[in-house]
Amino acid sequence: MTSLPLIPVDPDAPGARRAAMPPQHLADLDLAGRKDLVTKLGESAFRARQVSTHYFGRLVRDPAQMTDLPASSRERLADQLLPRLLTPVRELACDDGATRKALWRLHDGSLVESVLMGYPDRVTVCISSQAGCGMACPFCATGQAGLTRNLSTAEIVDQAVYLAGVAASGKVAGSPPRLSHVVFMGMGEPLANYNRVIAAIRRLVAPAPEGLGLSQRHITVSTVGLVPAIHRLASEDLSVTLALSLHAPDDELRDELVPVNQRWKVCEVLDAAWAYAARTGRRVSIEYAMIKDVNDQPWRADLLGRLLAGKLAHVNLIPLNPTPGSRWDASPKPVEREFVRRLRDAGVSTTVRDTRGREIDGACGQLAAAEDSGTDPAGEMTA
Ligand code: SAH
C-alpha cells in the first residue's frame, strides 16, 4: 500500500516551502482589483475594462492589436496586466484535429498540460490546477512525479482563454467556435489548491469583460475526495458539476488506488458527494477507471450499484490509460460491458468515457512526463 501523510500536504500552509509563483496577471483579479491596479500605474481606471475586453472578450493578448489604447501606454499596460504565463512547448493534434493537446512551460520551468476537445455541439477544455500532484494515485502518471507547486489563478484561467482562442480560430473542424465547457481533469488536485481554483472558476463564469462568460453548469471539478473541501465547495454560491474519482467501492482497494482514502473512507466521501448534490441540485459524476483484474469484478459492480442506487449520481467509466512501466492494463471490453450492465440493472445511470487523445498521451500527465524524461511521446502525430 502507498503510504501517505494523513493530511495531504498543502504547499501554502504556514511553514511550507513557498514555491515560486508567477507574476500577477489581470486574471488573478476581479474587475475592481484590476481598476485599482491600473490606477496605481497612473492610468485611468477604464483602461482596466478595455484590456479585459481584449483578453476575455476578444481573446486578444497582443498589445499591437489594442488600437483603442494610446500607443504610449499599450506596452506598459500589457506588461503589467498580461505578462506571459504559459509558453507553448508542444501542441499536438489527433482525431482529425478535433483533439488538441498543449504542453506549456511556466515561468519557473514547470511543465503543465491542457487538452482541447471538439464535439459537434460543444468545445471542452481540460485544464491543470497544479504542476504535478501530491495525491499519489498509483495508476496516474501525474501522481508518480509528486507535487511541484500550485498554479496561480491566472495560470489556470489562461489555459482556458488560450485554448478558447484556438477554438475561435476555427482550427477545431466540425465544432462550434466558442469554448463552452471546462473540466478540471488535467494535472493536479483542484481542491488542494482551493482558493485559486475557486477564483479561477469565478473568472471563467463572470460575463465578459470581467471573465469568460461560461455557464457554471458547464464547469466540472474533479477530485480524489478531499471531504472538507467538498463541503466547502457546496457552500460557495456556485453550481459547478462535481466529479468524484472513486475507482473502487470498497476501502481495502480504494486505500491503494486513491491513497487519500486512508484519510477519508468511501462512505465519508460519498456522504460529502450526496451533501453536494442536495445543496446544488447537481448530479455528481462518479469516475471509475476500469483496471483489468483489479477493480472490474462483477461483485464490485454490484457493490457500487448498491452504494449509488437512488442517488443523484452518474457513473463515468474510464478505460484505464496504462502509464509507462505500469503493471496495470485496461479491462477487456466484455468485462467492461458486464460492469455497465450490472450498474444499469441496479438503476444507476452509466456511460463509458470516450478515449480521446490516446495517441497523443491525451490523458493524465503523460505528455509532461515524457518531456521531462526526454522520450518522444508524439508517436504518429499530425501536427
Ligand atoms: N486530481 C483530480 C483530477 C485529475 S485526474 C482527480 O483525481 O479527480 C482526472 C481523472 O482521470 C481522475 O478521475 C483520475 O483518477 C483519472 N485518471 C488518472 N490517471 C488515469 C489513467 N492512467 N487512466 C484512466 N484514468 C486516469
mmCIF file of N, CA, C and O in Angstrom, residues 221-301:
data_model
loop_
_atom_site.group_PDB
_atom_site.id
_atom_site.type_symbol
_atom_site.label_atom_id
_atom_site.label_comp_id
_atom_site.label_asym_id
_atom_site.label_seq_id
_atom_site.Cartn_x
_atom_site.Cartn_y
_atom_site.Cartn_z
ATOM 1 N N VAL A 221 -15.478 20.101 -11.671
ATOM 2 C CA VAL A 221 -14.319 19.987 -10.791
ATOM 3 C C VAL A 221 -14.191 18.526 -10.396
ATOM 4 O O VAL A 221 -15.108 17.950 -9.811
ATOM 5 N N SER A 222 -13.052 17.927 -10.718
ATOM 6 C CA SER A 222 -12.836 16.508 -10.422
ATOM 7 C C SER A 222 -11.890 16.386 -9.234
ATOM 8 O O SER A 222 -10.850 17.037 -9.191
ATOM 9 N N THR A 223 -12.260 15.548 -8.274
ATOM 10 C CA THR A 223 -11.452 15.446 -7.051
ATOM 11 C C THR A 223 -11.252 14.003 -6.607
ATOM 12 O O THR A 223 -12.108 13.144 -6.849
ATOM 13 N N VAL A 224 -10.115 13.762 -5.933
ATOM 14 C CA VAL A 224 -9.891 12.467 -5.291
ATOM 15 C C VAL A 224 -10.824 12.269 -4.100
ATOM 16 O O VAL A 224 -10.989 11.155 -3.622
ATOM 17 N N GLY A 225 -11.407 13.388 -3.604
ATOM 18 C CA GLY A 225 -12.334 13.260 -2.484
ATOM 19 C C GLY A 225 -11.797 13.868 -1.197
ATOM 20 O O GLY A 225 -11.737 13.194 -0.160
ATOM 21 N N LEU A 226 -11.411 15.144 -1.253
ATOM 22 C CA LEU A 226 -10.985 15.845 -0.031
ATOM 23 C C LEU A 226 -12.265 16.329 0.656
ATOM 24 O O LEU A 226 -12.860 17.334 0.262
ATOM 25 N N VAL A 227 -12.714 15.574 1.645
ATOM 26 C CA VAL A 227 -14.063 15.758 2.192
ATOM 27 C C VAL A 227 -14.336 17.181 2.695
ATOM 28 O O VAL A 227 -15.346 17.789 2.324
ATOM 29 N N PRO A 228 -13.471 17.772 3.532
ATOM 30 C CA PRO A 228 -13.799 19.134 3.996
ATOM 31 C C PRO A 228 -13.914 20.126 2.840
ATOM 32 O O PRO A 228 -14.758 21.020 2.874
ATOM 33 N N ALA A 229 -13.092 19.937 1.813
ATOM 34 C CA ALA A 229 -13.131 20.866 0.676
ATOM 35 C C ALA A 229 -14.394 20.663 -0.160
ATOM 36 O O ALA A 229 -14.918 21.619 -0.732
ATOM 37 N N ILE A 230 -14.919 19.433 -0.207
ATOM 38 C CA ILE A 230 -16.181 19.208 -0.934
ATOM 39 C C ILE A 230 -17.316 19.950 -0.206
ATOM 40 O O ILE A 230 -18.143 20.610 -0.830
ATOM 41 N N HIS A 231 -17.316 19.871 1.140
ATOM 42 C CA HIS A 231 -18.337 20.600 1.892
ATOM 43 C C HIS A 231 -18.206 22.100 1.678
ATOM 44 O O HIS A 231 -19.187 22.824 1.542
ATOM 45 N N ARG A 232 -16.956 22.563 1.644
ATOM 46 C CA ARG A 232 -16.737 23.991 1.444
ATOM 47 C C ARG A 232 -17.222 24.409 0.052
ATOM 48 O O ARG A 232 -17.858 25.458 -0.108
ATOM 49 N N LEU A 233 -16.934 23.577 -0.942
ATOM 50 C CA LEU A 233 -17.372 23.868 -2.311
ATOM 51 C C LEU A 233 -18.895 23.971 -2.375
ATOM 52 O O LEU A 233 -19.446 24.824 -3.078
ATOM 53 N N ALA A 234 -19.565 23.102 -1.609
ATOM 54 C CA ALA A 234 -21.033 23.123 -1.611
ATOM 55 C C ALA A 234 -21.562 24.437 -1.053
ATOM 56 O O ALA A 234 -22.660 24.865 -1.389
ATOM 57 N N SER A 235 -20.770 25.091 -0.207
ATOM 58 C CA SER A 235 -21.264 26.316 0.434
ATOM 59 C C SER A 235 -20.942 27.561 -0.393
ATOM 60 O O SER A 235 -21.361 28.658 -0.040
ATOM 61 N N GLU A 236 -20.196 27.423 -1.494
ATOM 62 C CA GLU A 236 -19.954 28.564 -2.383
ATOM 63 C C GLU A 236 -21.251 28.781 -3.174
ATOM 64 O O GLU A 236 -22.011 27.856 -3.399
ATOM 65 N N ASP A 237 -21.455 29.980 -3.660
ATOM 66 C CA ASP A 237 -22.666 30.155 -4.483
ATOM 67 C C ASP A 237 -22.341 29.827 -5.943
ATOM 68 O O ASP A 237 -22.473 30.629 -6.845
ATOM 69 N N LEU A 238 -21.884 28.596 -6.148
ATOM 70 C CA LEU A 238 -21.535 28.126 -7.486
ATOM 71 C C LEU A 238 -22.238 26.796 -7.670
ATOM 72 O O LEU A 238 -22.260 25.984 -6.753
ATOM 73 N N SER A 239 -22.801 26.549 -8.853
ATOM 74 C CA SER A 239 -23.328 25.198 -9.043
ATOM 75 C C SER A 239 -22.566 24.510 -10.163
ATOM 76 O O SER A 239 -23.116 24.222 -11.218
ATOM 77 N N VAL A 240 -21.287 24.301 -9.899
ATOM 78 C CA VAL A 240 -20.469 23.557 -10.846
ATOM 79 C C VAL A 240 -20.719 22.059 -10.639
ATOM 80 O O VAL A 240 -21.218 21.639 -9.598
ATOM 81 N N THR A 241 -20.371 21.278 -11.657
ATOM 82 C CA THR A 241 -20.525 19.832 -11.549
ATOM 83 C C THR A 241 -19.347 19.258 -10.763
ATOM 84 O O THR A 241 -18.195 19.617 -11.006
ATOM 85 N N LEU A 242 -19.659 18.379 -9.819
ATOM 86 C CA LEU A 242 -18.614 17.710 -9.049
ATOM 87 C C LEU A 242 -18.385 16.322 -9.633
ATOM 88 O O LEU A 242 -19.339 15.568 -9.851
ATOM 89 N N ALA A 243 -17.127 15.994 -9.904
ATOM 90 C CA ALA A 243 -16.776 14.629 -10.318
ATOM 91 C C ALA A 243 -15.928 14.036 -9.196
ATOM 92 O O ALA A 243 -14.988 14.669 -8.711
ATOM 93 N N LEU A 244 -16.298 12.853 -8.754
ATOM 94 C CA LEU A 244 -15.559 12.201 -7.674
ATOM 95 C C LEU A 244 -14.836 10.982 -8.242
ATOM 96 O O LEU A 244 -15.461 10.080 -8.812
ATOM 97 N N SER A 245 -13.515 10.969 -8.083
ATOM 98 C CA SER A 245 -12.709 9.851 -8.588
ATOM 99 C C SER A 245 -12.778 8.717 -7.572
ATOM 100 O O SER A 245 -11.987 8.656 -6.640
ATOM 101 N N LEU A 246 -13.733 7.824 -7.757
ATOM 102 C CA LEU A 246 -13.958 6.780 -6.749
ATOM 103 C C LEU A 246 -13.042 5.581 -7.023
ATOM 104 O O LEU A 246 -12.258 5.191 -6.174
ATOM 105 N N HIS A 247 -13.168 4.983 -8.186
ATOM 106 C CA HIS A 247 -12.283 3.911 -8.676
ATOM 107 C C HIS A 247 -12.379 2.587 -7.925
ATOM 108 O O HIS A 247 -11.861 1.569 -8.394
ATOM 109 N N ALA A 248 -12.998 2.572 -6.756
ATOM 110 C CA ALA A 248 -13.236 1.308 -6.043
ATOM 111 C C ALA A 248 -14.381 1.552 -5.068
ATOM 112 O O ALA A 248 -14.464 2.634 -4.476
ATOM 113 N N PRO A 249 -15.266 0.563 -4.875
ATOM 114 C CA PRO A 249 -16.391 0.751 -3.962
ATOM 115 C C PRO A 249 -16.076 0.307 -2.535
ATOM 116 O O PRO A 249 -16.884 0.480 -1.637
ATOM 117 N N ASP A 250 -14.900 -0.296 -2.328
ATOM 118 C CA ASP A 250 -14.538 -0.839 -1.011
ATOM 119 C C ASP A 250 -13.252 -0.180 -0.533
ATOM 120 O O ASP A 250 -12.350 0.112 -1.318
ATOM 121 N N ASP A 251 -13.154 0.013 0.787
ATOM 122 C CA ASP A 251 -11.998 0.730 1.343
ATOM 123 C C ASP A 251 -10.685 -0.001 1.123
ATOM 124 O O ASP A 251 -9.647 0.624 0.919
ATOM 125 N N GLU A 252 -10.730 -1.330 1.163
ATOM 126 C CA GLU A 252 -9.471 -2.067 1.053
ATOM 127 C C GLU A 252 -8.756 -1.722 -0.255
ATOM 128 O O GLU A 252 -7.571 -1.401 -0.275
ATOM 129 N N LEU A 253 -9.508 -1.754 -1.371
ATOM 130 C CA LEU A 253 -8.892 -1.446 -2.662
ATOM 131 C C LEU A 253 -8.703 0.055 -2.855
ATOM 132 O O LEU A 253 -7.692 0.506 -3.380
ATOM 133 N N ARG A 254 -9.681 0.853 -2.403
ATOM 134 C CA ARG A 254 -9.547 2.306 -2.630
ATOM 135 C C ARG A 254 -8.378 2.888 -1.844
ATOM 136 O O ARG A 254 -7.747 3.845 -2.266
ATOM 137 N N ASP A 255 -8.075 2.292 -0.675
ATOM 138 C CA ASP A 255 -6.892 2.743 0.080
ATOM 139 C C ASP A 255 -5.644 2.682 -0.786
ATOM 140 O O ASP A 255 -4.726 3.482 -0.642
ATOM 141 N N GLU A 256 -5.609 1.688 -1.701
ATOM 142 C CA GLU A 256 -4.432 1.532 -2.562
ATOM 143 C C GLU A 256 -4.523 2.417 -3.804
ATOM 144 O O GLU A 256 -3.554 3.094 -4.173
ATOM 145 N N LEU A 257 -5.699 2.438 -4.461
ATOM 146 C CA LEU A 257 -5.820 3.155 -5.746
ATOM 147 C C LEU A 257 -5.874 4.666 -5.569
ATOM 148 O O LEU A 257 -5.403 5.420 -6.417
ATOM 149 N N VAL A 258 -6.503 5.098 -4.486
ATOM 150 C CA VAL A 258 -6.625 6.539 -4.216
ATOM 151 C C VAL A 258 -6.187 6.728 -2.758
ATOM 152 O O VAL A 258 -6.998 6.699 -1.845
ATOM 153 N N PRO A 259 -4.877 6.871 -2.528
ATOM 154 C CA PRO A 259 -4.359 6.783 -1.147
ATOM 155 C C PRO A 259 -4.998 7.750 -0.150
ATOM 156 O O PRO A 259 -4.998 7.471 1.046
ATOM 157 N N VAL A 260 -5.591 8.845 -0.629
ATOM 158 C CA VAL A 260 -6.229 9.762 0.316
ATOM 159 C C VAL A 260 -7.425 9.087 1.000
ATOM 160 O O VAL A 260 -7.935 9.570 2.008
ATOM 161 N N ASN A 261 -7.843 7.932 0.459
ATOM 162 C CA ASN A 261 -8.906 7.152 1.100
ATOM 163 C C ASN A 261 -8.494 6.674 2.495
ATOM 164 O O ASN A 261 -9.348 6.373 3.329
ATOM 165 N N GLN A 262 -7.178 6.621 2.735
ATOM 166 C CA GLN A 262 -6.718 6.247 4.078
ATOM 167 C C GLN A 262 -7.153 7.297 5.103
ATOM 168 O O GLN A 262 -7.228 7.021 6.288
ATOM 169 N N ARG A 263 -7.427 8.518 4.623
ATOM 170 C CA ARG A 263 -7.872 9.595 5.494
ATOM 171 C C ARG A 263 -9.397 9.723 5.515
ATOM 172 O O ARG A 263 -10.002 9.866 6.563
ATOM 173 N N TRP A 264 -10.013 9.699 4.319
ATOM 174 C CA TRP A 264 -11.474 9.818 4.210
ATOM 175 C C TRP A 264 -12.008 8.609 3.458
ATOM 176 O O TRP A 264 -11.706 8.420 2.278
ATOM 177 N N LYS A 265 -12.775 7.792 4.147
ATOM 178 C CA LYS A 265 -13.231 6.500 3.630
ATOM 179 C C LYS A 265 -14.337 6.654 2.592
ATOM 180 O O LYS A 265 -14.952 7.714 2.475
ATOM 181 N N VAL A 266 -14.622 5.554 1.890
ATOM 182 C CA VAL A 266 -15.637 5.556 0.834
ATOM 183 C C VAL A 266 -16.964 6.124 1.348
ATOM 184 O O VAL A 266 -17.576 6.981 0.708
ATOM 185 N N CYS A 267 -17.406 5.681 2.524
ATOM 186 C CA CYS A 267 -18.722 6.150 2.982
ATOM 187 C C CYS A 267 -18.691 7.650 3.284
ATOM 188 O O CYS A 267 -19.651 8.369 2.997
ATOM 189 N N GLU A 268 -17.555 8.142 3.817
ATOM 190 C CA GLU A 268 -17.485 9.585 4.118
ATOM 191 C C GLU A 268 -17.480 10.415 2.843
ATOM 192 O O GLU A 268 -18.106 11.478 2.763
ATOM 193 N N VAL A 269 -16.721 9.949 1.846
ATOM 194 C CA VAL A 269 -16.589 10.736 0.624
ATOM 195 C C VAL A 269 -17.915 10.707 -0.144
ATOM 196 O O VAL A 269 -18.333 11.715 -0.730
ATOM 197 N N LEU A 270 -18.620 9.570 -0.098
ATOM 198 C CA LEU A 270 -19.925 9.531 -0.764
ATOM 199 C C LEU A 270 -20.930 10.415 -0.021
ATOM 200 O O LEU A 270 -21.711 11.122 -0.647
ATOM 201 N N ASP A 271 -20.884 10.426 1.306
ATOM 202 C CA ASP A 271 -21.784 11.315 2.049
ATOM 203 C C ASP A 271 -21.547 12.770 1.658
ATOM 204 O O ASP A 271 -22.491 13.551 1.502
ATOM 205 N N ALA A 272 -20.267 13.131 1.504
ATOM 206 C CA ALA A 272 -19.955 14.508 1.097
ATOM 207 C C ALA A 272 -20.505 14.776 -0.304
ATOM 208 O O ALA A 272 -21.042 15.860 -0.578
ATOM 209 N N ALA A 273 -20.396 13.781 -1.186
ATOM 210 C CA ALA A 273 -20.920 13.952 -2.549
ATOM 211 C C ALA A 273 -22.432 14.142 -2.530
ATOM 212 O O ALA A 273 -22.977 14.996 -3.232
ATOM 213 N N TRP A 274 -23.129 13.350 -1.679
ATOM 214 C CA TRP A 274 -24.603 13.492 -1.633
ATOM 215 C C TRP A 274 -24.988 14.826 -1.018
ATOM 216 O O TRP A 274 -25.996 15.427 -1.401
ATOM 217 N N ALA A 275 -24.209 15.298 -0.063
ATOM 218 C CA ALA A 275 -24.487 16.626 0.511
ATOM 219 C C ALA A 275 -24.311 17.695 -0.579
ATOM 220 O O ALA A 275 -25.105 18.638 -0.670
ATOM 221 N N TYR A 276 -23.285 17.508 -1.425
ATOM 222 C CA TYR A 276 -23.069 18.454 -2.522
ATOM 223 C C TYR A 276 -24.262 18.428 -3.483
ATOM 224 O O TYR A 276 -24.766 19.470 -3.903
ATOM 225 N N ALA A 277 -24.721 17.216 -3.811
ATOM 226 C CA ALA A 277 -25.842 17.078 -4.739
ATOM 227 C C ALA A 277 -27.106 17.720 -4.148
ATOM 228 O O ALA A 277 -27.852 18.409 -4.851
ATOM 229 N N ALA A 278 -27.331 17.503 -2.846
ATOM 230 C CA ALA A 278 -28.530 18.048 -2.213
ATOM 231 C C ALA A 278 -28.481 19.572 -2.210
ATOM 232 O O ALA A 278 -29.478 20.250 -2.479
ATOM 233 N N ARG A 279 -27.321 20.110 -1.929
ATOM 234 C CA ARG A 279 -27.190 21.564 -1.812
ATOM 235 C C ARG A 279 -27.301 22.263 -3.168
ATOM 236 O O ARG A 279 -27.879 23.334 -3.287
ATOM 237 N N THR A 280 -26.725 21.642 -4.206
ATOM 238 C CA THR A 280 -26.648 22.323 -5.511
ATOM 239 C C THR A 280 -27.699 21.819 -6.499
ATOM 240 O O THR A 280 -27.914 22.453 -7.529
ATOM 241 N N GLY A 281 -28.301 20.666 -6.205
ATOM 242 C CA GLY A 281 -29.218 20.070 -7.175
ATOM 243 C C GLY A 281 -28.503 19.447 -8.360
ATOM 244 O O GLY A 281 -29.137 19.028 -9.323
ATOM 245 N N ARG A 282 -27.192 19.374 -8.293
ATOM 246 C CA ARG A 282 -26.408 18.868 -9.420
ATOM 247 C C ARG A 282 -26.097 17.386 -9.219
ATOM 248 O O ARG A 282 -25.646 16.970 -8.143
ATOM 249 N N ARG A 283 -26.251 16.626 -10.299
ATOM 250 C CA ARG A 283 -25.890 15.208 -10.266
ATOM 251 C C ARG A 283 -24.370 15.074 -10.166
ATOM 252 O O ARG A 283 -23.635 15.765 -10.876
ATOM 253 N N VAL A 284 -23.910 14.223 -9.271
ATOM 254 C CA VAL A 284 -22.462 14.025 -9.110
ATOM 255 C C VAL A 284 -21.998 12.953 -10.102
ATOM 256 O O VAL A 284 -22.670 11.941 -10.298
ATOM 257 N N SER A 285 -20.857 13.213 -10.711
ATOM 258 C CA SER A 285 -20.292 12.244 -11.645
ATOM 259 C C SER A 285 -19.285 11.371 -10.877
ATOM 260 O O SER A 285 -18.383 11.886 -10.223
ATOM 261 N N ILE A 286 -19.503 10.067 -10.910
ATOM 262 C CA ILE A 286 -18.601 9.142 -10.213
ATOM 263 C C ILE A 286 -17.631 8.575 -11.249
ATOM 264 O O ILE A 286 -18.051 7.885 -12.180
ATOM 265 N N GLU A 287 -16.349 8.905 -11.100
ATOM 266 C CA GLU A 287 -15.335 8.461 -12.070
ATOM 267 C C GLU A 287 -14.781 7.105 -11.614
ATOM 268 O O GLU A 287 -14.497 6.906 -10.426
ATOM 269 N N TYR A 288 -14.642 6.187 -12.568
ATOM 270 C CA TYR A 288 -14.197 4.844 -12.219
ATOM 271 C C TYR A 288 -13.329 4.332 -13.359
ATOM 272 O O TYR A 288 -13.835 4.012 -14.444
ATOM 273 N N ALA A 289 -12.014 4.320 -13.160
ATOM 274 C CA ALA A 289 -11.090 3.815 -14.187
ATOM 275 C C ALA A 289 -11.158 2.297 -14.161
ATOM 276 O O ALA A 289 -10.998 1.678 -13.108
ATOM 277 N N MET A 290 -11.418 1.680 -15.313
ATOM 278 C CA MET A 290 -11.575 0.227 -15.371
ATOM 279 C C MET A 290 -10.198 -0.422 -15.515
ATOM 280 O O MET A 290 -9.561 -0.321 -16.571
ATOM 281 N N ILE A 291 -9.733 -1.085 -14.446
ATOM 282 C CA ILE A 291 -8.391 -1.665 -14.425
ATOM 283 C C ILE A 291 -8.517 -3.190 -14.379
ATOM 284 O O ILE A 291 -9.116 -3.751 -13.447
ATOM 285 N N LYS A 292 -7.936 -3.826 -15.385
ATOM 286 C CA LYS A 292 -8.081 -5.276 -15.571
ATOM 287 C C LYS A 292 -7.709 -6.060 -14.312
ATOM 288 O O LYS A 292 -6.597 -5.881 -13.767
ATOM 289 N N ASP A 293 -8.628 -6.900 -13.870
ATOM 290 C CA ASP A 293 -8.430 -7.796 -12.726
ATOM 291 C C ASP A 293 -8.110 -7.064 -11.413
ATOM 292 O O ASP A 293 -7.655 -7.695 -10.449
ATOM 293 N N VAL A 294 -8.307 -5.762 -11.382
ATOM 294 C CA VAL A 294 -8.039 -5.014 -10.148
ATOM 295 C C VAL A 294 -9.361 -4.535 -9.528
ATOM 296 O O VAL A 294 -9.671 -4.862 -8.382
ATOM 297 N N ASN A 295 -10.157 -3.779 -10.326
ATOM 298 C CA ASN A 295 -11.396 -3.227 -9.754
ATOM 299 C C ASN A 295 -12.613 -3.528 -10.630
ATOM 300 O O ASN A 295 -13.648 -2.902 -10.467
ATOM 301 N N ASP A 296 -12.466 -4.486 -11.582
ATOM 302 C CA ASP A 296 -13.516 -4.673 -12.593
ATOM 303 C C ASP A 296 -14.365 -5.931 -12.380
ATOM 304 O O ASP A 296 -15.081 -6.349 -13.285
ATOM 305 N N GLN A 297 -14.314 -6.541 -11.189
ATOM 306 C CA GLN A 297 -15.048 -7.784 -10.936
ATOM 307 C C GLN A 297 -16.555 -7.514 -10.837
ATOM 308 O O GLN A 297 -16.968 -6.458 -10.347
ATOM 309 N N PRO A 298 -17.379 -8.495 -11.253
ATOM 310 C CA PRO A 298 -18.843 -8.322 -11.145
ATOM 311 C C PRO A 298 -19.282 -7.951 -9.725
ATOM 312 O O PRO A 298 -20.173 -7.123 -9.551
ATOM 313 N N TRP A 299 -18.653 -8.542 -8.708
ATOM 314 C CA TRP A 299 -19.118 -8.232 -7.342
ATOM 315 C C TRP A 299 -18.845 -6.763 -6.998
ATOM 316 O O TRP A 299 -19.611 -6.149 -6.251
ATOM 317 N N ARG A 300 -17.793 -6.182 -7.580
ATOM 318 C CA ARG A 300 -17.542 -4.757 -7.298
ATOM 319 C C ARG A 300 -18.575 -3.887 -8.027
ATOM 320 O O ARG A 300 -18.996 -2.851 -7.513
ATOM 321 N N ALA A 301 -18.991 -4.321 -9.227
ATOM 322 C CA ALA A 301 -20.059 -3.582 -9.918
ATOM 323 C C ALA A 301 -21.325 -3.605 -9.063
ATOM 324 O O ALA A 301 -22.002 -2.588 -8.888
#
